[in-house]
Coordinates of C-alpha atoms in Angstrom, one line a residue:
M13 CA -307.6 127.4 -123.2
A14 CA -310.1 125.0 -121.5
R15 CA -311.1 123.7 -124.9
I16 CA -307.5 123.2 -126.0
L17 CA -306.7 121.3 -122.8
L18 CA -309.7 119.0 -123.2
F19 CA -308.6 118.4 -126.8
I20 CA -305.2 117.3 -125.5
F21 CA -306.7 114.9 -123.0
A22 CA -308.8 113.6 -125.7
V23 CA -305.8 113.0 -127.9
L24 CA -304.5 110.7 -125.2
L25 CA -307.5 108.6 -125.3
I26 CA -306.6 106.5 -128.3
A27 CA -309.6 105.0 -130.2
G28 CA -310.2 101.4 -131.1
L29 CA -311.6 99.6 -134.1
P30 CA -314.5 97.3 -135.8
A31 CA -316.7 94.2 -137.7
E32 CA -317.8 90.7 -139.3
M33 CA -318.3 89.2 -142.8
A34 CA -319.1 86.0 -144.5
L35 CA -315.9 85.2 -146.4
A36 CA -316.2 83.1 -149.5
Q37 CA -312.7 81.9 -150.4
N38 CA -311.7 81.9 -154.0
A39 CA -308.6 80.1 -154.7
A40 CA -306.2 82.0 -157.0
P41 CA -303.0 80.9 -158.7
A42 CA -301.1 83.8 -157.1
F43 CA -301.9 86.2 -154.3
D44 CA -301.9 89.8 -155.6
V45 CA -301.7 92.4 -152.8
E46 CA -303.4 95.2 -154.8
Q47 CA -306.1 92.9 -156.1
A48 CA -306.8 91.5 -152.7
S49 CA -306.9 95.1 -151.3
R50 CA -309.3 96.3 -153.9
A51 CA -311.6 93.4 -153.1
Y52 CA -312.1 95.0 -149.7
I53 CA -311.9 98.7 -150.7
D54 CA -314.4 98.3 -153.5
T55 CA -317.1 96.9 -151.2
L56 CA -317.8 100.6 -150.3
Q57 CA -319.7 102.0 -153.2
G58 CA -322.5 104.4 -154.2
A59 CA -324.5 106.2 -151.6
E60 CA -322.5 104.7 -148.7
L61 CA -319.2 105.9 -150.2
E62 CA -320.6 109.4 -150.9
K63 CA -322.0 109.6 -147.3
S64 CA -318.7 108.6 -145.8
N65 CA -316.7 111.1 -147.9
Q66 CA -319.2 113.9 -147.2
Y67 CA -319.0 113.3 -143.4
F68 CA -315.3 113.2 -143.2
E69 CA -314.6 116.0 -145.6
G70 CA -317.0 118.2 -143.8
G71 CA -314.9 117.7 -140.8
Y72 CA -312.0 119.5 -142.5
W73 CA -314.1 122.7 -142.4
L74 CA -315.2 122.0 -138.8
I75 CA -311.5 122.3 -137.8
L76 CA -311.3 125.8 -139.2
W77 CA -314.8 126.9 -138.1
G78 CA -314.3 125.5 -134.7
A79 CA -311.1 127.4 -134.2
L80 CA -312.9 130.6 -135.5
V81 CA -315.7 130.1 -133.0
A82 CA -313.3 129.7 -130.1
I83 CA -311.3 132.8 -131.2
L84 CA -314.5 134.9 -131.5
V85 CA -315.7 133.8 -128.1
D86 CA -312.4 134.8 -126.5
L87 CA -312.5 138.1 -128.3
L88 CA -316.0 138.7 -127.1
I89 CA -315.0 138.0 -123.5
L90 CA -312.1 140.4 -123.9
Q91 CA -313.8 143.2 -125.8
S92 CA -316.9 143.3 -123.6
R93 CA -314.6 143.4 -120.6
L94 CA -316.3 140.4 -119.2
S95 CA -312.8 139.1 -118.5
A96 CA -312.0 142.1 -116.4
R97 CA -315.3 141.7 -114.5
F98 CA -314.5 138.0 -113.8
R99 CA -311.1 139.1 -112.4
D100 CA -312.7 141.9 -110.3
W101 CA -315.1 139.3 -108.9
A102 CA -312.3 137.0 -107.9
E103 CA -310.4 139.8 -106.2
R104 CA -313.5 140.7 -104.2
V105 CA -314.0 137.1 -103.1
T106 CA -310.4 136.8 -101.9
V107 CA -307.2 138.8 -101.4
R108 CA -305.0 135.7 -101.9
K109 CA -303.2 136.2 -105.3
W110 CA -302.6 132.5 -105.7
L111 CA -306.3 131.7 -105.5
Q112 CA -307.7 134.5 -107.7
P113 CA -306.8 132.7 -111.0
A114 CA -308.7 129.6 -109.9
L115 CA -311.8 131.7 -109.0
Y116 CA -311.5 133.6 -112.3
A117 CA -311.6 130.3 -114.2
L118 CA -315.0 129.3 -112.9
P119 CA -317.1 132.1 -114.7
Y120 CA -314.7 131.9 -117.7
V121 CA -315.3 128.2 -118.2
I122 CA -319.1 128.7 -117.8
A123 CA -319.2 131.6 -120.2
G124 CA -317.2 129.7 -122.8
F125 CA -319.5 126.7 -122.4
L126 CA -322.6 128.8 -122.9
F127 CA -321.3 130.9 -125.8
T128 CA -320.1 127.9 -127.8
L129 CA -323.2 125.7 -126.9
P130 CA -325.0 126.4 -130.2
W131 CA -322.0 125.3 -132.2
T132 CA -321.4 122.3 -129.9
I133 CA -325.1 121.2 -130.3
Y134 CA -324.8 121.3 -134.1
T135 CA -321.4 119.6 -134.4
D136 CA -321.7 117.0 -131.7
F137 CA -325.4 116.2 -131.8
F138 CA -327.4 117.2 -134.9
R139 CA -324.6 116.5 -137.3
E140 CA -323.9 113.1 -135.8
Q141 CA -327.7 112.4 -136.0
Q142 CA -327.8 113.5 -139.6
Y143 CA -325.2 110.9 -140.5
G144 CA -326.7 108.1 -138.4
L145 CA -323.8 108.0 -135.9
M146 CA -325.7 109.1 -132.7
S147 CA -327.6 106.7 -130.4
Q148 CA -328.5 109.3 -127.7
N149 CA -331.4 111.6 -127.4
V150 CA -330.8 115.3 -126.7
G151 CA -331.4 114.9 -123.0
S152 CA -328.8 112.1 -122.4
W153 CA -326.3 113.9 -124.7
F154 CA -326.7 117.2 -122.9
G155 CA -326.4 115.4 -119.5
E156 CA -323.0 114.0 -120.5
H157 CA -321.9 117.5 -121.6
M158 CA -322.9 118.8 -118.2
I159 CA -320.7 116.1 -116.6
G160 CA -317.9 117.3 -118.9
L161 CA -318.5 120.9 -117.7
A162 CA -318.3 119.8 -114.1
I163 CA -315.0 118.1 -114.7
S164 CA -313.7 121.2 -116.4
L165 CA -314.8 123.3 -113.4
V166 CA -312.6 121.2 -111.2
V167 CA -309.5 120.6 -113.4
F168 CA -309.2 123.9 -115.3
P169 CA -309.1 126.1 -112.2
L170 CA -306.4 124.0 -110.6
L171 CA -304.4 124.1 -113.8
I172 CA -304.8 127.8 -114.2
M173 CA -303.8 128.4 -110.6
A174 CA -300.6 126.4 -111.1
I175 CA -299.7 128.1 -114.4
F176 CA -300.2 131.6 -113.0
A177 CA -298.2 130.7 -109.9
V178 CA -295.2 130.1 -112.2
I179 CA -295.9 133.3 -114.2
R180 CA -295.7 135.3 -111.0
R181 CA -292.5 133.6 -109.8
A182 CA -290.7 133.3 -113.1
P183 CA -292.0 136.0 -115.5
K184 CA -289.3 135.5 -118.1
T185 CA -289.1 131.7 -118.2
W186 CA -292.7 130.8 -117.1
W187 CA -293.4 129.1 -120.4
I188 CA -290.8 126.4 -119.6
W189 CA -292.2 125.8 -116.1
G190 CA -295.8 126.0 -117.5
T191 CA -295.0 123.2 -119.9
G192 CA -293.9 121.1 -116.9
V193 CA -297.1 121.9 -115.1
I194 CA -299.3 120.8 -118.1
S195 CA -297.2 117.6 -118.4
I196 CA -297.9 116.8 -114.8
F197 CA -301.6 117.3 -115.3
L198 CA -301.5 115.0 -118.4
F199 CA -299.7 112.3 -116.3
I200 CA -302.4 112.6 -113.6
G201 CA -305.1 112.3 -116.3
L202 CA -303.5 109.1 -117.7
L203 CA -303.3 107.7 -114.2
L204 CA -306.7 108.6 -112.9
G205 CA -308.8 108.8 -116.1
P206 CA -309.7 105.1 -116.5
V207 CA -310.7 104.8 -112.8
F208 CA -312.4 108.1 -112.0
I209 CA -313.4 109.8 -115.3
S210 CA -314.4 107.1 -117.8
P211 CA -316.9 105.5 -115.4
L212 CA -318.8 108.8 -115.2
F213 CA -319.8 108.3 -118.8
N214 CA -320.1 104.5 -119.2
D215 CA -320.7 101.4 -117.0
Y216 CA -317.8 98.9 -116.9
S217 CA -318.3 95.2 -116.3
E218 CA -316.1 92.1 -116.5
M219 CA -316.0 90.4 -119.9
A220 CA -317.7 87.1 -119.8
E221 CA -315.6 83.9 -119.6
G222 CA -315.1 82.1 -122.9
P223 CA -312.7 81.4 -125.7
L224 CA -312.6 85.1 -126.9
R225 CA -311.6 86.3 -123.4
D226 CA -309.1 83.5 -123.1
R227 CA -307.5 84.6 -126.4
I228 CA -307.3 88.3 -125.2
V229 CA -305.7 87.2 -121.9
A230 CA -303.2 85.1 -123.8
M231 CA -302.3 87.9 -126.1
A232 CA -301.8 90.3 -123.1
A233 CA -299.7 87.7 -121.2
E234 CA -297.3 87.3 -124.2
Y235 CA -296.3 91.0 -123.6
D236 CA -296.7 91.1 -119.8
I237 CA -299.8 93.4 -120.0
P238 CA -301.8 93.2 -116.8
A239 CA -305.0 91.5 -117.7
D240 CA -306.5 90.3 -114.5
N241 CA -309.5 92.4 -115.4
I242 CA -310.9 92.8 -118.9
Y243 CA -313.8 95.3 -119.0
V244 CA -316.6 95.8 -121.4
F245 CA -318.3 99.2 -121.4
D246 CA -321.7 100.2 -122.8
Q247 CA -320.8 102.7 -125.5
S248 CA -323.7 101.5 -127.7
K249 CA -325.9 103.9 -125.7
Q250 CA -323.9 106.8 -127.2
H251 CA -323.0 105.6 -130.7
K252 CA -322.3 102.6 -132.8
R253 CA -318.6 103.2 -133.3
I254 CA -316.3 100.3 -132.3
S255 CA -313.4 100.9 -129.9
A256 CA -311.1 99.4 -127.3
N257 CA -308.1 100.5 -125.3
V258 CA -305.3 99.6 -122.9
S259 CA -305.4 102.6 -120.6
G260 CA -304.0 103.7 -117.3
I261 CA -300.5 103.7 -115.7
G262 CA -299.2 101.3 -113.1
P263 CA -302.0 100.3 -110.7
T264 CA -304.7 101.7 -113.0
I265 CA -303.8 99.8 -116.1
R266 CA -306.9 98.1 -117.6
V267 CA -307.9 96.4 -120.8
S268 CA -311.3 97.6 -122.1
L269 CA -313.5 97.1 -125.1
N270 CA -316.9 98.5 -125.9
D271 CA -320.0 96.4 -126.4
N272 CA -320.2 97.5 -130.1
L273 CA -317.0 95.6 -130.7
L274 CA -318.4 92.4 -129.3
E275 CA -321.9 92.8 -131.0
R276 CA -320.8 93.9 -134.4
T277 CA -317.7 91.8 -135.1
D278 CA -316.4 88.3 -135.3
P279 CA -313.6 86.9 -133.1
A280 CA -310.9 87.5 -135.7
E281 CA -311.8 91.1 -135.8
V282 CA -311.9 91.5 -132.0
A283 CA -308.4 89.9 -131.9
A284 CA -307.1 92.3 -134.5
V285 CA -308.5 95.3 -132.6
M286 CA -307.1 94.2 -129.3
G287 CA -303.7 93.4 -130.8
H288 CA -303.6 97.0 -132.1
E289 CA -304.6 98.5 -128.8
M290 CA -302.0 96.4 -127.0
G291 CA -299.4 97.7 -129.4
H292 CA -300.0 101.2 -128.1
Y293 CA -299.2 100.0 -124.6
V294 CA -296.2 97.8 -125.5
L295 CA -294.7 100.4 -127.7
G296 CA -295.0 103.1 -125.1
H297 CA -297.2 105.4 -127.1
S298 CA -298.8 107.1 -124.2
W299 CA -295.5 108.3 -122.9
R300 CA -294.3 109.3 -126.3
T301 CA -297.5 111.2 -126.9
V302 CA -297.2 113.0 -123.6
L303 CA -293.6 114.0 -124.5
I304 CA -294.4 115.1 -128.0
L305 CA -297.4 117.1 -126.8
A306 CA -295.3 118.7 -124.1
L307 CA -292.8 119.8 -126.8
I308 CA -295.6 121.1 -128.9
M309 CA -297.1 122.9 -125.9
A310 CA -293.7 124.4 -125.0
I311 CA -293.5 126.0 -128.5
G312 CA -297.1 127.3 -128.1
L313 CA -296.4 128.8 -124.6
F314 CA -293.2 130.4 -125.9
I315 CA -295.2 132.1 -128.6
V316 CA -297.7 133.2 -126.0
A317 CA -294.9 134.6 -123.8
R318 CA -293.6 136.7 -126.7
L319 CA -296.9 137.9 -128.2
A320 CA -299.2 138.4 -125.2
P321 CA -297.2 141.2 -123.5
Q322 CA -297.1 143.1 -126.8
L323 CA -300.8 142.8 -127.3
I324 CA -301.5 143.7 -123.7
E325 CA -299.3 146.8 -124.0
R326 CA -301.3 147.9 -127.1
H327 CA -304.8 146.9 -126.1
G328 CA -304.7 146.1 -122.4
A329 CA -306.3 149.4 -121.2
K330 CA -309.3 148.7 -123.5
W331 CA -309.6 145.2 -122.2
G332 CA -308.9 146.0 -118.6
I333 CA -305.8 143.8 -118.4
G334 CA -302.7 145.0 -116.6
S335 CA -300.1 142.4 -117.5
I336 CA -299.7 138.7 -118.5
A337 CA -299.8 137.8 -114.8
D338 CA -303.3 139.3 -114.6
P339 CA -306.0 136.5 -114.7
A340 CA -308.0 138.7 -117.0
A341 CA -305.4 137.8 -119.7
I342 CA -306.6 134.2 -119.9
P343 CA -308.8 134.7 -122.9
L344 CA -305.9 136.3 -124.7
L345 CA -303.6 133.4 -123.9
S346 CA -306.3 131.0 -125.1
L347 CA -306.8 132.9 -128.3
I348 CA -303.1 132.8 -129.2
L349 CA -303.0 129.1 -128.4
T350 CA -306.1 128.4 -130.5
V351 CA -304.4 130.0 -133.6
Y352 CA -301.2 128.1 -132.9
F353 CA -302.9 124.7 -132.5
L354 CA -304.9 125.3 -135.7
A355 CA -301.6 125.9 -137.6
A356 CA -300.1 122.8 -135.9
T357 CA -303.0 120.5 -136.7
P358 CA -301.2 118.7 -139.7
A359 CA -298.1 118.1 -137.5
I360 CA -300.2 116.8 -134.6
N361 CA -302.2 114.5 -136.9
S362 CA -299.0 113.1 -138.5
L363 CA -297.4 112.4 -135.1
I364 CA -300.5 110.5 -133.9
R365 CA -300.9 108.7 -137.3
I366 CA -297.3 107.4 -137.0
N367 CA -298.2 105.9 -133.6
E368 CA -301.3 104.4 -135.0
S369 CA -299.5 102.9 -138.0
E370 CA -296.9 101.3 -135.6
A371 CA -299.8 99.8 -133.5
D372 CA -301.3 98.5 -136.7
R373 CA -298.2 96.6 -137.5
F374 CA -297.9 95.3 -134.0
G375 CA -301.5 94.2 -134.0
L376 CA -301.0 92.2 -137.2
D377 CA -297.9 90.5 -135.8
T378 CA -299.7 89.7 -132.6
A379 CA -303.2 88.7 -133.7
K380 CA -302.1 87.3 -137.1
E381 CA -305.6 88.1 -138.5
P382 CA -304.9 90.2 -141.7
D383 CA -308.4 89.6 -143.1
G384 CA -310.0 90.5 -139.7
F385 CA -307.9 93.7 -139.6
A386 CA -309.0 94.5 -143.2
K387 CA -312.6 94.1 -142.3
V388 CA -312.1 96.3 -139.3
A389 CA -310.6 99.0 -141.5
M390 CA -313.6 98.9 -143.8
R391 CA -316.0 99.2 -140.8
L392 CA -314.3 102.5 -139.9
S393 CA -315.4 103.8 -143.3
E394 CA -318.7 104.5 -141.7
Y395 CA -317.2 107.8 -140.6
R396 CA -313.7 108.0 -142.2
K397 CA -313.0 108.6 -145.8
I398 CA -311.8 105.3 -147.2
E399 CA -309.3 106.4 -149.9
P400 CA -307.9 110.0 -149.6
G401 CA -305.1 111.4 -151.6
P402 CA -301.6 111.3 -150.0
V403 CA -301.5 115.0 -149.2
E404 CA -305.1 114.8 -147.9
E405 CA -304.2 111.9 -145.6
M406 CA -301.1 113.7 -144.3
L407 CA -303.0 116.9 -143.5
F408 CA -306.3 115.7 -142.1
F409 CA -306.0 112.1 -140.9
D410 CA -304.9 111.3 -137.4
H411 CA -305.1 107.5 -138.2
P412 CA -304.0 105.8 -141.4
S413 CA -306.9 105.7 -143.9
G414 CA -308.9 102.6 -144.5
A415 CA -307.2 102.0 -147.8
T416 CA -303.8 102.3 -146.3
R417 CA -304.7 99.8 -143.5
V418 CA -306.3 97.3 -145.9
R419 CA -303.1 97.3 -148.1
M420 CA -300.9 96.9 -145.0
S421 CA -303.0 93.9 -144.0
M422 CA -302.9 92.3 -147.4
Q423 CA -299.1 92.9 -147.6
W424 CA -298.7 91.3 -144.2
K425 CA -300.8 88.3 -145.4
A426 CA -298.6 88.0 -148.5
N427 CA -295.4 88.1 -146.4
H428 CA -296.4 85.9 -143.5
V429 CA -299.2 83.5 -144.5
E430 CA -298.2 80.3 -146.3
N431 CA -300.0 79.9 -149.6
P432 CA -302.3 83.0 -149.0
V433 CA -305.6 82.9 -150.9
M434 CA -307.8 85.7 -152.2
V435 CA -311.1 86.2 -150.5
N436 CA -314.4 87.8 -151.5
P437 CA -315.3 90.0 -148.5
G438 CA -318.9 90.3 -149.6
K439 CA -321.1 92.8 -147.6
L440 CA -320.5 93.7 -144.0
E441 CA -322.8 91.9 -141.7
K442 CA -323.7 92.3 -138.0
E443 CA -324.9 95.9 -138.7

């Protein structure tokens, strides 16, 4: 369950974009959207195209294998009666029923971290290094994971304590109230994350004065986005991906972009990226995402509320679990939710992808940089398959594919730019 909740928080942190190129304009008698799009898409060829496809397609299997690893870990904790021992330890420490689930969560989170560590090291470190996407050494990478573990050891026990409180008080309708509890935690994460969590992983400093900052401020002012502070964070120490965001709620709203975006792109691309990220804020995607995730979680908790008691009745004695209100049942609840979220992956991807597509259109209308946005889309091909099939994109992409974004950019250019001209993108620069 801890892994699922971290995934949800992660979903809320919407990623940014990329790039720079020397553009040699070639006048053409007519602007052909498909031809202009192919000029960008076809810049990715040969070994680079194969590498991008292999990395992203390998991720399809990681979704399945990651879920199986999580299921096996929870089964191990159940079958070995480690879960019952964690519960017994919590009961020895305190007789307060309301506190026992929080105490149980501490060894459960640590055990899950240790059991999944080999898989995490492979997927998050060695595989990223293999494809040239990792800037950290193993020490700094592991240090950040320890920070993540410390955060989990604070947040997860509080969440579990709250959920088990509603299970005890409303045993038949707890899944409804549990959804509300999780939504509250998501709201708190949105509010406090930019100020208290993100700075644990990166240093944030004010963006230097200059024409580019002035343009970002003007774009934000057009839509009443608070932009008194525009931050640059040092994500190049972790990887070379490009990102930006408008994060926070109310007093914690901030506009942030990473140093990769400034170092690897030209001003037109930065404007395209920031227009996209501002679109998430103006269009209320954070609130929509919380609502949709709450509905998805409600369905998952409803399934748990129906299946878990039946499984406990059949296997509870072997596992040392008395009822669904027993903290020792947490691995079982996590296991059911893992299977549910695996099955729901295409739906979740599609819901996020719709938000991203809306933000793409907003960014084009705001920045008015279709070629900058097309270059950014191509930069993302470093780690996203550029041209999937329609079914593949629907199932596995939580953002529009690069080809889809390039075509959207060129169509916008055809519709909104007077006398548009074809360009020869050439090779991406500022590597």
